[in-house]
mmCIF file with all atom_site columns, C-alpha atoms in Angstrom:
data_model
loop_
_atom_site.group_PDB
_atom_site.id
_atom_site.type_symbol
_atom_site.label_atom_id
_atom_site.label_alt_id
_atom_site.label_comp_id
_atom_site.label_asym_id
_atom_site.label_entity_id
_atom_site.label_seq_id
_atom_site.pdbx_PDB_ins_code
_atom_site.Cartn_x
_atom_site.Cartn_y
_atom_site.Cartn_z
_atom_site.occupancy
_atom_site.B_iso_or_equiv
_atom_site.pdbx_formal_charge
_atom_site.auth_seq_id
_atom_site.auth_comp_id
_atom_site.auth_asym_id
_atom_site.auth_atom_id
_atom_site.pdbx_PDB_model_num
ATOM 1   C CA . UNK K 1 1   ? -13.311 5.180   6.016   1.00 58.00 ? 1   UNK K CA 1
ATOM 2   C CA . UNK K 1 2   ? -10.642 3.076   4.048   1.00 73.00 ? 2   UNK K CA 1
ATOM 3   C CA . UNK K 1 3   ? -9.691  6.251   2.221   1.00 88.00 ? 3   UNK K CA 1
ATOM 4   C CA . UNK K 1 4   ? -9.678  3.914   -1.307  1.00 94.00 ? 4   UNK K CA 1
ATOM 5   C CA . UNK K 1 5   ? -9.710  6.174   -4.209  1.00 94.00 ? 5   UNK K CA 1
ATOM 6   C CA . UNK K 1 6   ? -10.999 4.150   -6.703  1.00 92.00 ? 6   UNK K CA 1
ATOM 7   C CA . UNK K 1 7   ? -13.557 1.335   -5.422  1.00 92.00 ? 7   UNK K CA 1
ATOM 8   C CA . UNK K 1 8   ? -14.145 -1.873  -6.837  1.00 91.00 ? 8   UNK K CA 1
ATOM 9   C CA . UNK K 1 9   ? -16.477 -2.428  -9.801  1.00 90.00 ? 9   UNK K CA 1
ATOM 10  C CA . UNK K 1 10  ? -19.726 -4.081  -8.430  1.00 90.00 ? 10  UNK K CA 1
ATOM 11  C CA . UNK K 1 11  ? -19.836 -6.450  -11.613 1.00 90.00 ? 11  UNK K CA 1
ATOM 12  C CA . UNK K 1 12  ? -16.633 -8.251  -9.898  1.00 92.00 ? 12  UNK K CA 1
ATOM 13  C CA . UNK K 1 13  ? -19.110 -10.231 -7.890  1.00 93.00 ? 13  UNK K CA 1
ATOM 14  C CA . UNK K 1 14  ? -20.492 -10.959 -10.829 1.00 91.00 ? 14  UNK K CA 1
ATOM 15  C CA . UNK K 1 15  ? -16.652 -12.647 -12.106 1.00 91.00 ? 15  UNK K CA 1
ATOM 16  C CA . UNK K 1 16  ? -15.769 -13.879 -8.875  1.00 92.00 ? 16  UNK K CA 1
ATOM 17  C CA . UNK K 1 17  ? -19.266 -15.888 -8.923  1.00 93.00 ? 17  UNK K CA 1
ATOM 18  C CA . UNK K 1 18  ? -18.453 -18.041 -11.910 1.00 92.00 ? 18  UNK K CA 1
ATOM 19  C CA . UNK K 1 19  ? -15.829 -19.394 -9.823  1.00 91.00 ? 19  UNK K CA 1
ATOM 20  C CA . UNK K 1 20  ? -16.156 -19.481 -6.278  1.00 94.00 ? 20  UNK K CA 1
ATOM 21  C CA . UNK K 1 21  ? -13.677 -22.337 -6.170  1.00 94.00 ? 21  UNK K CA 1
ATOM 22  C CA . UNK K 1 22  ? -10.596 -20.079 -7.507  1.00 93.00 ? 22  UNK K CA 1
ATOM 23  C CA . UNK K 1 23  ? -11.814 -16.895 -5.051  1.00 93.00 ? 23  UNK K CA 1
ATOM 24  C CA . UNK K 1 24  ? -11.744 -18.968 -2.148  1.00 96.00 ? 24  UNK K CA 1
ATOM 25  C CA . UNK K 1 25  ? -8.374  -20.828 -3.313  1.00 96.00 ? 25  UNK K CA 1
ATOM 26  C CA . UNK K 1 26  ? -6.792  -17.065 -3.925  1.00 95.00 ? 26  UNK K CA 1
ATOM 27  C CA . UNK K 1 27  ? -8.412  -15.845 -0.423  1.00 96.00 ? 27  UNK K CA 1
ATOM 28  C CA . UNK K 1 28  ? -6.776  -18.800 1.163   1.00 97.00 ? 28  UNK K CA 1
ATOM 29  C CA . UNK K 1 29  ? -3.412  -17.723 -0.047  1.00 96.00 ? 29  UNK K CA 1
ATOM 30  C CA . UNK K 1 30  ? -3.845  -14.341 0.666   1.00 95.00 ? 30  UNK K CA 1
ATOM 31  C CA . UNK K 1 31  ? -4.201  -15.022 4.818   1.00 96.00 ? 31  UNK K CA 1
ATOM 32  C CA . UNK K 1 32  ? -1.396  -17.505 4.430   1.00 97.00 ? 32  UNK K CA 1
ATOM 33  C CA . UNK K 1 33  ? 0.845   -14.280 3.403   1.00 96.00 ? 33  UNK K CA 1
ATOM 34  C CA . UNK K 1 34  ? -1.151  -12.285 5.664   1.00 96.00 ? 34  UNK K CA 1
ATOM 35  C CA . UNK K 1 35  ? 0.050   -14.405 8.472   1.00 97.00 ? 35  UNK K CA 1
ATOM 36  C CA . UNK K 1 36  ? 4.140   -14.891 6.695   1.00 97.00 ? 36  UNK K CA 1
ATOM 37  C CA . UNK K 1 37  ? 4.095   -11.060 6.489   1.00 97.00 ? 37  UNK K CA 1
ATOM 38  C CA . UNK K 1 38  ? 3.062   -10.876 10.313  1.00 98.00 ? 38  UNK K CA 1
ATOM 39  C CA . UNK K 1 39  ? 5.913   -13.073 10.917  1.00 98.00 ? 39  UNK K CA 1
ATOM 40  C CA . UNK K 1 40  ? 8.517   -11.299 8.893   1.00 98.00 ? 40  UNK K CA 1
ATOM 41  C CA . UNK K 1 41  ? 7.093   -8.152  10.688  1.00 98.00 ? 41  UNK K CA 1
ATOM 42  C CA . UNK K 1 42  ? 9.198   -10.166 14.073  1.00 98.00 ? 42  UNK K CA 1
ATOM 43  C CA . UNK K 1 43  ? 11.778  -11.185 12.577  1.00 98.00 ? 43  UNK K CA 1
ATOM 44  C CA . UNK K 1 44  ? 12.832  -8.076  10.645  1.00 98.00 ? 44  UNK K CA 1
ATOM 45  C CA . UNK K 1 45  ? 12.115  -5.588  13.303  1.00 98.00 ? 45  UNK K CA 1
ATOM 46  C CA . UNK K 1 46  ? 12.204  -7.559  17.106  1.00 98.00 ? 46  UNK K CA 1
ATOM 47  C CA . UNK K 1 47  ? 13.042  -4.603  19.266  1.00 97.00 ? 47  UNK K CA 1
ATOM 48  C CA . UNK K 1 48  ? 9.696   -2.923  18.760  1.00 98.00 ? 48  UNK K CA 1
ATOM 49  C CA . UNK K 1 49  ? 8.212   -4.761  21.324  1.00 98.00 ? 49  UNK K CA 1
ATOM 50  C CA . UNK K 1 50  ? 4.570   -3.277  20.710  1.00 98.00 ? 50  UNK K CA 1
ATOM 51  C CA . UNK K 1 51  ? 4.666   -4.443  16.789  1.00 98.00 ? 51  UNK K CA 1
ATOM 52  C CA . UNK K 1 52  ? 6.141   -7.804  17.978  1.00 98.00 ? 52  UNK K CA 1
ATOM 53  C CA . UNK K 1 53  ? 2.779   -8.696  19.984  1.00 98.00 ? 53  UNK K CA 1
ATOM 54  C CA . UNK K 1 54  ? 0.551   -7.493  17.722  1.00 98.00 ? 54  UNK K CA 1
ATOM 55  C CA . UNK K 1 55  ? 2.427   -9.547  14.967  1.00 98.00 ? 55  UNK K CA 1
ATOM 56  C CA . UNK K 1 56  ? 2.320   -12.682 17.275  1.00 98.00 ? 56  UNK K CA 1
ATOM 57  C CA . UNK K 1 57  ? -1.464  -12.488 17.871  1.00 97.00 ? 57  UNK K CA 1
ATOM 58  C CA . UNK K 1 58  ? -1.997  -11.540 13.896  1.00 97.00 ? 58  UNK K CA 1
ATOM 59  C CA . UNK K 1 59  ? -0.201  -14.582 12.996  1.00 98.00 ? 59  UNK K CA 1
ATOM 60  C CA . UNK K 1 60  ? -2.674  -16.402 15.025  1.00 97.00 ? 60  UNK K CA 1
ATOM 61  C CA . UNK K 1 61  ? -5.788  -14.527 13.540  1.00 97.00 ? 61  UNK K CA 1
ATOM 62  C CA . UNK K 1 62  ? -4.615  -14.858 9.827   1.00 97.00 ? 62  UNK K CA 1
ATOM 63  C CA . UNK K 1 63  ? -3.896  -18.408 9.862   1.00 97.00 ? 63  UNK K CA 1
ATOM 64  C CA . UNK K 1 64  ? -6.942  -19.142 11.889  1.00 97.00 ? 64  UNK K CA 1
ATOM 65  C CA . UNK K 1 65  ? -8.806  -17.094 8.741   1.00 97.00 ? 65  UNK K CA 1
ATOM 66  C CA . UNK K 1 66  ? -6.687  -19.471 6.316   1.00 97.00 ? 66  UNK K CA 1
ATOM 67  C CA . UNK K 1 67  ? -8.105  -22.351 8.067   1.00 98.00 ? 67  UNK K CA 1
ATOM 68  C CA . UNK K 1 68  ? -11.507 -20.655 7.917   1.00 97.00 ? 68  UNK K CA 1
ATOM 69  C CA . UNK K 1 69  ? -11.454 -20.862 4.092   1.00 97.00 ? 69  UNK K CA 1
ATOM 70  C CA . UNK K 1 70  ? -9.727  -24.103 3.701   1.00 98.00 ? 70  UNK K CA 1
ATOM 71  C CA . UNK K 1 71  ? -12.325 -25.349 5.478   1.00 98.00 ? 71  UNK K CA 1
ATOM 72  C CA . UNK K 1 72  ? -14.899 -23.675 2.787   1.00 97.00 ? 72  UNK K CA 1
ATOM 73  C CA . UNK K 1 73  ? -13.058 -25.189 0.099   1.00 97.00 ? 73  UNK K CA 1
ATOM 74  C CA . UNK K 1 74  ? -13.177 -28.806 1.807   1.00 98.00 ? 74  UNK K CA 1
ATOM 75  C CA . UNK K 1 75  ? -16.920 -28.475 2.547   1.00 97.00 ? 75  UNK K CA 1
ATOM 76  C CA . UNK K 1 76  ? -17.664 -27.896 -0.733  1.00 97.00 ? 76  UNK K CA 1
ATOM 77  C CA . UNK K 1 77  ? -15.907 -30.801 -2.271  1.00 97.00 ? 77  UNK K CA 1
ATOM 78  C CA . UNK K 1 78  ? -13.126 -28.876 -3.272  1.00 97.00 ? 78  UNK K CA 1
ATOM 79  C CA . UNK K 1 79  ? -9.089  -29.192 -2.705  1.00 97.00 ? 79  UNK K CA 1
ATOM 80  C CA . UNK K 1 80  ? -7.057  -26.389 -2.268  1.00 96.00 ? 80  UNK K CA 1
ATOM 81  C CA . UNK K 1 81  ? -5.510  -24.979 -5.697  1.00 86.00 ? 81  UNK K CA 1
ATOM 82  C CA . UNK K 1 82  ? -2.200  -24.032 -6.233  1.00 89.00 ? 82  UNK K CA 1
ATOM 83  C CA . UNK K 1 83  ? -0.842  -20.011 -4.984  1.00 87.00 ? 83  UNK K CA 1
ATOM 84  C CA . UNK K 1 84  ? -0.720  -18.135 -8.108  1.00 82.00 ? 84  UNK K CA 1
ATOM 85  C CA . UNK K 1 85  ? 0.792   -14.190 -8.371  1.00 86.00 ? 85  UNK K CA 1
ATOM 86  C CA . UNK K 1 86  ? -1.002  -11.655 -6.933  1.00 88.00 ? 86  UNK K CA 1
ATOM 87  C CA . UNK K 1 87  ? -0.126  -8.970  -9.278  1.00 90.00 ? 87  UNK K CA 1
ATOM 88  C CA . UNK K 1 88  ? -1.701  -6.104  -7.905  1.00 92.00 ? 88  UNK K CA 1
ATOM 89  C CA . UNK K 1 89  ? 0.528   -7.092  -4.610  1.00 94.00 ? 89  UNK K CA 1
ATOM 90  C CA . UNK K 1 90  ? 3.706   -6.990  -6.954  1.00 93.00 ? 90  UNK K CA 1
ATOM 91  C CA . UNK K 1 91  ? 2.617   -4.168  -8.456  1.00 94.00 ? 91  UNK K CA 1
ATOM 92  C CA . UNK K 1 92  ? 1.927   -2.022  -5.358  1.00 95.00 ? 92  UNK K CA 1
ATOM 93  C CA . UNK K 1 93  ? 5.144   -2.717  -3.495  1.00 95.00 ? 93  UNK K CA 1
ATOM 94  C CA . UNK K 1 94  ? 7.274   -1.229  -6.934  1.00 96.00 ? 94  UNK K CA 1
ATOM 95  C CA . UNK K 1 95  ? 5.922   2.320   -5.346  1.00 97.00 ? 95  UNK K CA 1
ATOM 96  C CA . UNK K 1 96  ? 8.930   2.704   -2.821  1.00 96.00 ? 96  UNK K CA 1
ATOM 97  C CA . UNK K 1 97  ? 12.078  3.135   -3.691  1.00 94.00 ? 97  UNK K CA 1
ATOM 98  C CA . UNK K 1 98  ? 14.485  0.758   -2.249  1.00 91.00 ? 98  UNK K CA 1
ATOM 99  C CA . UNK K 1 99  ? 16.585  1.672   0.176   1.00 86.00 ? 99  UNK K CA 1
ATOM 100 C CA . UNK K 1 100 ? 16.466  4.308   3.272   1.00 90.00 ? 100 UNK K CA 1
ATOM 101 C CA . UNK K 1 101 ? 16.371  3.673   7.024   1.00 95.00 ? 101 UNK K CA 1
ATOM 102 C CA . UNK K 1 102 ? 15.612  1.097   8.823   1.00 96.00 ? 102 UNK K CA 1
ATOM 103 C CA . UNK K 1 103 ? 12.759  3.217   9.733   1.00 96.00 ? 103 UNK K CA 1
ATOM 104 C CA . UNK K 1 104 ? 12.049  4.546   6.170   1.00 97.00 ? 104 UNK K CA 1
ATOM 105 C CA . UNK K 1 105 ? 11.906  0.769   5.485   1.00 97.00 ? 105 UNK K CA 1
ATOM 106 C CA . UNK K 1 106 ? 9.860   0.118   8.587   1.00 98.00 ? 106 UNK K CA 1
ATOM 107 C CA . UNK K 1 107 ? 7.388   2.847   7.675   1.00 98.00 ? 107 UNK K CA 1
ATOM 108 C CA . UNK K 1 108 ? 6.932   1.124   4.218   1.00 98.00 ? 108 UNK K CA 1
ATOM 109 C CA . UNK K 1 109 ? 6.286   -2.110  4.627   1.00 98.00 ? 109 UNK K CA 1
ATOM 110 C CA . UNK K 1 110 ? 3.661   -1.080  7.202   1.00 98.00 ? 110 UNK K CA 1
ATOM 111 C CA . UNK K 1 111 ? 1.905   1.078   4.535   1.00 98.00 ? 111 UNK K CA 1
ATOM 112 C CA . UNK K 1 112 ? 1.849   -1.887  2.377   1.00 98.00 ? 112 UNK K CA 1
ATOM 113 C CA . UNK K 1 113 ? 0.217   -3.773  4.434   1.00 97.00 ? 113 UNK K CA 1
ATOM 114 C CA . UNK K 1 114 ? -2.265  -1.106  5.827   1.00 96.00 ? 114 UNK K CA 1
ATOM 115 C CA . UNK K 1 115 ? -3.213  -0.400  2.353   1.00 96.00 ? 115 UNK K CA 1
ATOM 116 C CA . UNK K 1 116 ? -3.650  -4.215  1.436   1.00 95.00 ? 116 UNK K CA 1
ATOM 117 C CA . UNK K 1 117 ? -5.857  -4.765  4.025   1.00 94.00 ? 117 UNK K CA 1
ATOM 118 C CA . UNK K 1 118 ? -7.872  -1.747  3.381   1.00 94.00 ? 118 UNK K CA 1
ATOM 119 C CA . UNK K 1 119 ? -8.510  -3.047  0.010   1.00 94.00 ? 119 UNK K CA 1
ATOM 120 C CA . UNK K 1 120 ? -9.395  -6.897  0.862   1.00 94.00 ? 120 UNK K CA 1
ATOM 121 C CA . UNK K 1 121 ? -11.996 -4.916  3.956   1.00 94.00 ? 121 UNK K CA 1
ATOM 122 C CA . UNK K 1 122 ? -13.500 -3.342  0.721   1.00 94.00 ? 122 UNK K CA 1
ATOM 123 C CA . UNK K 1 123 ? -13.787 -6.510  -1.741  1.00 94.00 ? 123 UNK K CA 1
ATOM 124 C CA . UNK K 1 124 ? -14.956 -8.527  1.374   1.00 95.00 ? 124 UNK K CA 1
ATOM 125 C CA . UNK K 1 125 ? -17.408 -5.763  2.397   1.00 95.00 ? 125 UNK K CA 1
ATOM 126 C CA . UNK K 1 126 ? -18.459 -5.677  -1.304  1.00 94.00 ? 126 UNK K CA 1
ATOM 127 C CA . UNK K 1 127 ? -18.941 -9.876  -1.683  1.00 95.00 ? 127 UNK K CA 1
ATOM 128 C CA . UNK K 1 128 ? -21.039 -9.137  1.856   1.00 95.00 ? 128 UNK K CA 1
ATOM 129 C CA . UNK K 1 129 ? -23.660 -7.418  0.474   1.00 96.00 ? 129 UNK K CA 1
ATOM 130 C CA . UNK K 1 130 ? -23.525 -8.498  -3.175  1.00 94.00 ? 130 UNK K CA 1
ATOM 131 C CA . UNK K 1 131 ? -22.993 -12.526 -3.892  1.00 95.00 ? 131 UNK K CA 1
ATOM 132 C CA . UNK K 1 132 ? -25.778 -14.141 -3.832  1.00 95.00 ? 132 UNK K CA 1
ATOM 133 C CA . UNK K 1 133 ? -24.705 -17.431 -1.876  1.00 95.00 ? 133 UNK K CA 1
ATOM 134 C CA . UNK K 1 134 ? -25.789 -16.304 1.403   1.00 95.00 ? 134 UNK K CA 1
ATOM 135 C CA . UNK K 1 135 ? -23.664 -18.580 3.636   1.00 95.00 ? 135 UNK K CA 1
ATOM 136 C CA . UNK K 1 136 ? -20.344 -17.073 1.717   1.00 96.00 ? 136 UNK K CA 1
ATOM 137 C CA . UNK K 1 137 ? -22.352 -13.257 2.196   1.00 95.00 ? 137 UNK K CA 1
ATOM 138 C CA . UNK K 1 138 ? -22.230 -14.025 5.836   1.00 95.00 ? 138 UNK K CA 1
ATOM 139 C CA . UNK K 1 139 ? -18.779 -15.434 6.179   1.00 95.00 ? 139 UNK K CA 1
ATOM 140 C CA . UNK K 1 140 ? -17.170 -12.177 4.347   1.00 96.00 ? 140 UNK K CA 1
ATOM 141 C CA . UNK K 1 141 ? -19.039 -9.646  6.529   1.00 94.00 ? 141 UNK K CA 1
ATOM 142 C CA . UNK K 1 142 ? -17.880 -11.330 9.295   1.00 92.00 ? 142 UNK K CA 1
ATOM 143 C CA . UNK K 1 143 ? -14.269 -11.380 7.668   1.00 92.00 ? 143 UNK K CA 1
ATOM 144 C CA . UNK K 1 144 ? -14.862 -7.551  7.259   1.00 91.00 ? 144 UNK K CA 1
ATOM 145 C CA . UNK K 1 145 ? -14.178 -6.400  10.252  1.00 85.00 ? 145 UNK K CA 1
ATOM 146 C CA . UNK K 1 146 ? -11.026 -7.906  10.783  1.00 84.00 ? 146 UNK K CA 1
ATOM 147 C CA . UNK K 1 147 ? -9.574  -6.506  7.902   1.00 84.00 ? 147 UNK K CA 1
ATOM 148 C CA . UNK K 1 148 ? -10.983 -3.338  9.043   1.00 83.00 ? 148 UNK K CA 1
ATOM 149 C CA . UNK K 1 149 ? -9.198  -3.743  12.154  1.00 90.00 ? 149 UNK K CA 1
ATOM 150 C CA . UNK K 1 150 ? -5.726  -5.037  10.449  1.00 94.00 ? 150 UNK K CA 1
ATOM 151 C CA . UNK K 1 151 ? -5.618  -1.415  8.091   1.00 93.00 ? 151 UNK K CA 1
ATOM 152 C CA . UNK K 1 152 ? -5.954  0.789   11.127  1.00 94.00 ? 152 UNK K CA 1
ATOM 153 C CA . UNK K 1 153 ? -3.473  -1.444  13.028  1.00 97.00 ? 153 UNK K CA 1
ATOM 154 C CA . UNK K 1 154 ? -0.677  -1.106  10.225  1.00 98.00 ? 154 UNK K CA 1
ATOM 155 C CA . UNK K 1 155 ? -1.146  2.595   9.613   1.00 97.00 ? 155 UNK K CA 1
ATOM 156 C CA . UNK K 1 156 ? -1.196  3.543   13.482  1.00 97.00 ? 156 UNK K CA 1
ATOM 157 C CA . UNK K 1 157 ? 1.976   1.905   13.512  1.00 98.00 ? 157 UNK K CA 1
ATOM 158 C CA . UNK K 1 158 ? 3.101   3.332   10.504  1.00 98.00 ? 158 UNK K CA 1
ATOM 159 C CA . UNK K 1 159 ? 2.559   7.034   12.068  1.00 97.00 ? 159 UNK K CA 1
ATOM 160 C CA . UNK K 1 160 ? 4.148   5.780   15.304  1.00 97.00 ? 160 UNK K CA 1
ATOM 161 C CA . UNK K 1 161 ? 7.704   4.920   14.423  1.00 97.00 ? 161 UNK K CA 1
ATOM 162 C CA . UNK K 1 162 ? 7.431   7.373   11.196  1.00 97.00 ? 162 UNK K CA 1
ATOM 163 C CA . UNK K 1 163 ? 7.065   10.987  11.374  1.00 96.00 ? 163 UNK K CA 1
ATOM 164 C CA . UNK K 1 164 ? 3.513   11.744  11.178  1.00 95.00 ? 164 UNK K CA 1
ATOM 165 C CA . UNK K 1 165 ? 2.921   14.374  8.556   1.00 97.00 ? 165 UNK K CA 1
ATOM 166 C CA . UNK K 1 166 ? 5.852   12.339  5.698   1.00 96.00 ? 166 UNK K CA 1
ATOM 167 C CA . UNK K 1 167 ? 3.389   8.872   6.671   1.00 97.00 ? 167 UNK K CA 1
ATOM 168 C CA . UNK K 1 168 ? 0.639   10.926  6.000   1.00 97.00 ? 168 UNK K CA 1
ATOM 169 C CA . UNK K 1 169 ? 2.061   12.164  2.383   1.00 98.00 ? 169 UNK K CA 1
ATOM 170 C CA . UNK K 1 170 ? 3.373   9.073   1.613   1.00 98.00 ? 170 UNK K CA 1
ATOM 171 C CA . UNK K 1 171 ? 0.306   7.339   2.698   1.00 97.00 ? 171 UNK K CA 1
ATOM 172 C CA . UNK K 1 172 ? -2.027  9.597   0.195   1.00 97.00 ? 172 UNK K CA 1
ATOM 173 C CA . UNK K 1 173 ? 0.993   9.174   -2.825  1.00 98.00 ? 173 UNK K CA 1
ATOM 174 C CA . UNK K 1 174 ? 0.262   5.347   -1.966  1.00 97.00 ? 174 UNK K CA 1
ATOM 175 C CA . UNK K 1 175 ? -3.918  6.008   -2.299  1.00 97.00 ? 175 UNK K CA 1
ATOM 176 C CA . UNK K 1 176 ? -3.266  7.733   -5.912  1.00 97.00 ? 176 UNK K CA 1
ATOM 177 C CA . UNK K 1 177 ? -0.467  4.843   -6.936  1.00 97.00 ? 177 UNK K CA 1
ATOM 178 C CA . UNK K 1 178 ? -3.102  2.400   -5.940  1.00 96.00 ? 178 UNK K CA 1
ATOM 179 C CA . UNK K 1 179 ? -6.038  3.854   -7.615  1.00 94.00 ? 179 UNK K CA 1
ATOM 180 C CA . UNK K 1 180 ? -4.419  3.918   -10.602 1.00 94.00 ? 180 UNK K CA 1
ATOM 181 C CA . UNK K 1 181 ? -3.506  0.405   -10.839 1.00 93.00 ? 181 UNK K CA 1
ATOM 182 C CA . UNK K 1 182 ? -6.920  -0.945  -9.684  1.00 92.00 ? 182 UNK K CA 1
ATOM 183 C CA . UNK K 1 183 ? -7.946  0.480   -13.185 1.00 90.00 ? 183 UNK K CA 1
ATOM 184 C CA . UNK K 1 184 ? -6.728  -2.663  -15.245 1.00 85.00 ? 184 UNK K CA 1
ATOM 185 C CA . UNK K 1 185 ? -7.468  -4.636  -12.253 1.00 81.00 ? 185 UNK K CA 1
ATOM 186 C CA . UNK K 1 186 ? -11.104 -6.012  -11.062 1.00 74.00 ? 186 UNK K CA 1
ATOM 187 C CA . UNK K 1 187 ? -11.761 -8.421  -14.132 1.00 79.00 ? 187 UNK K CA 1
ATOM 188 C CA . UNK K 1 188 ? -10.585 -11.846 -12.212 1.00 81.00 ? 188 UNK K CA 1
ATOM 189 C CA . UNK K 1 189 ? -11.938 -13.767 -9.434  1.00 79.00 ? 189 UNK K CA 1
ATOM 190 C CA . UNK K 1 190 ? -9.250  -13.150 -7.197  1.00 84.00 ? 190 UNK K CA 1
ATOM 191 C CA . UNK K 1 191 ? -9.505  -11.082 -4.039  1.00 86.00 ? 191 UNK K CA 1
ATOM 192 C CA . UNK K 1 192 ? -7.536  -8.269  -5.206  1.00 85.00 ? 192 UNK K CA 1
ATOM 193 C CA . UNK K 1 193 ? -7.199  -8.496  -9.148  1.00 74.00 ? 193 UNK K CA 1
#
């Protein structure tokens, strides 16, 4: 369904459950960009009134999620870490070139986004069904299906204001690019590297 050409190694779980303390400090961070990217989302492109209220009412669902996992971190004793790099995030946006449209940039940025929630829907679906503390299993299946609902969202919206068959082509170059950067990552407890 997520279209992911390379998935996740199952023996991350294995990583991220040396450490749940720096997974759920990285998973905080990544809905507190979630929600900032929502927001620059309205503020870059205001006159697509459609993407402007489903930005407004993801801000409220991905800093709701933030506060979701703060709230993990606090219950278990815990204080929130410091952000640190996501580097498959700084990798992945190096596949565009700069420059284009307003729509070309548009169209790009939405991709992004589609494709980073398609692969945090896959690492949550995979800590689901694989991590053996239950009450965290529970809590990412639940988290799931948002992020399932977040990629569809972006790459709808992507083929809306783009041309349909260049999103499409892009949107597979972006699968490929991906794939092969997920090969060095996988090895940290991080949601995405």
């Amino acid at each position: 369904m997520l279209g992911l050409k390379l998935p996740t190694d199952p023996r991350w779980v294995n990583i991220v459950e040396k450490n749940i303390e720096e997974i759920l400090t990285d998973h905080a961070f990544c809905e507190q960009k979630a929600a900032s990217t929502a927001i620059s989302f309205i503020v870059l492109f205001p006159e697509h009134t459609e993407l402007v209220q489903e930005m407004t009412a993801l801000v409220k669902e991905e800093i709701s999620h933030f506060k979701m996992v703060h709230d993990k971190i606090i219950e278990r004793g815990w204080t929130l870490g410091r952000d640190r790099k996501d580097e498959y995030v700084n990798r992945l946006m190096t596949f565009f070139p700069k420059g284009g449209s307003r729509t070309t940039f548009l169209v790009h940025k939405l991709l992004y986004a589609a494709l980073i929630e398609a692969r945090s829907c896959e690492r949550f679906r995979l800590l689901s069904e694989e991590i053996a503390d239950k009450e965290l299993a529970t809590f990412y299946r639940n988290l799931m299906v948002s992020e399932a609902n977040h990629y569809t969202m972006f790459l709808s919206f992507a083929r809306k204001y783009g041309e349909t068959e260049m999103v499409n082509k892009k949107w597979n170059a972006l699968l490929e690019f991906e794939a092969e950067i997920m090969k060095d990552l996988g090895k940290k407890e991080t949601i995405h590297g």
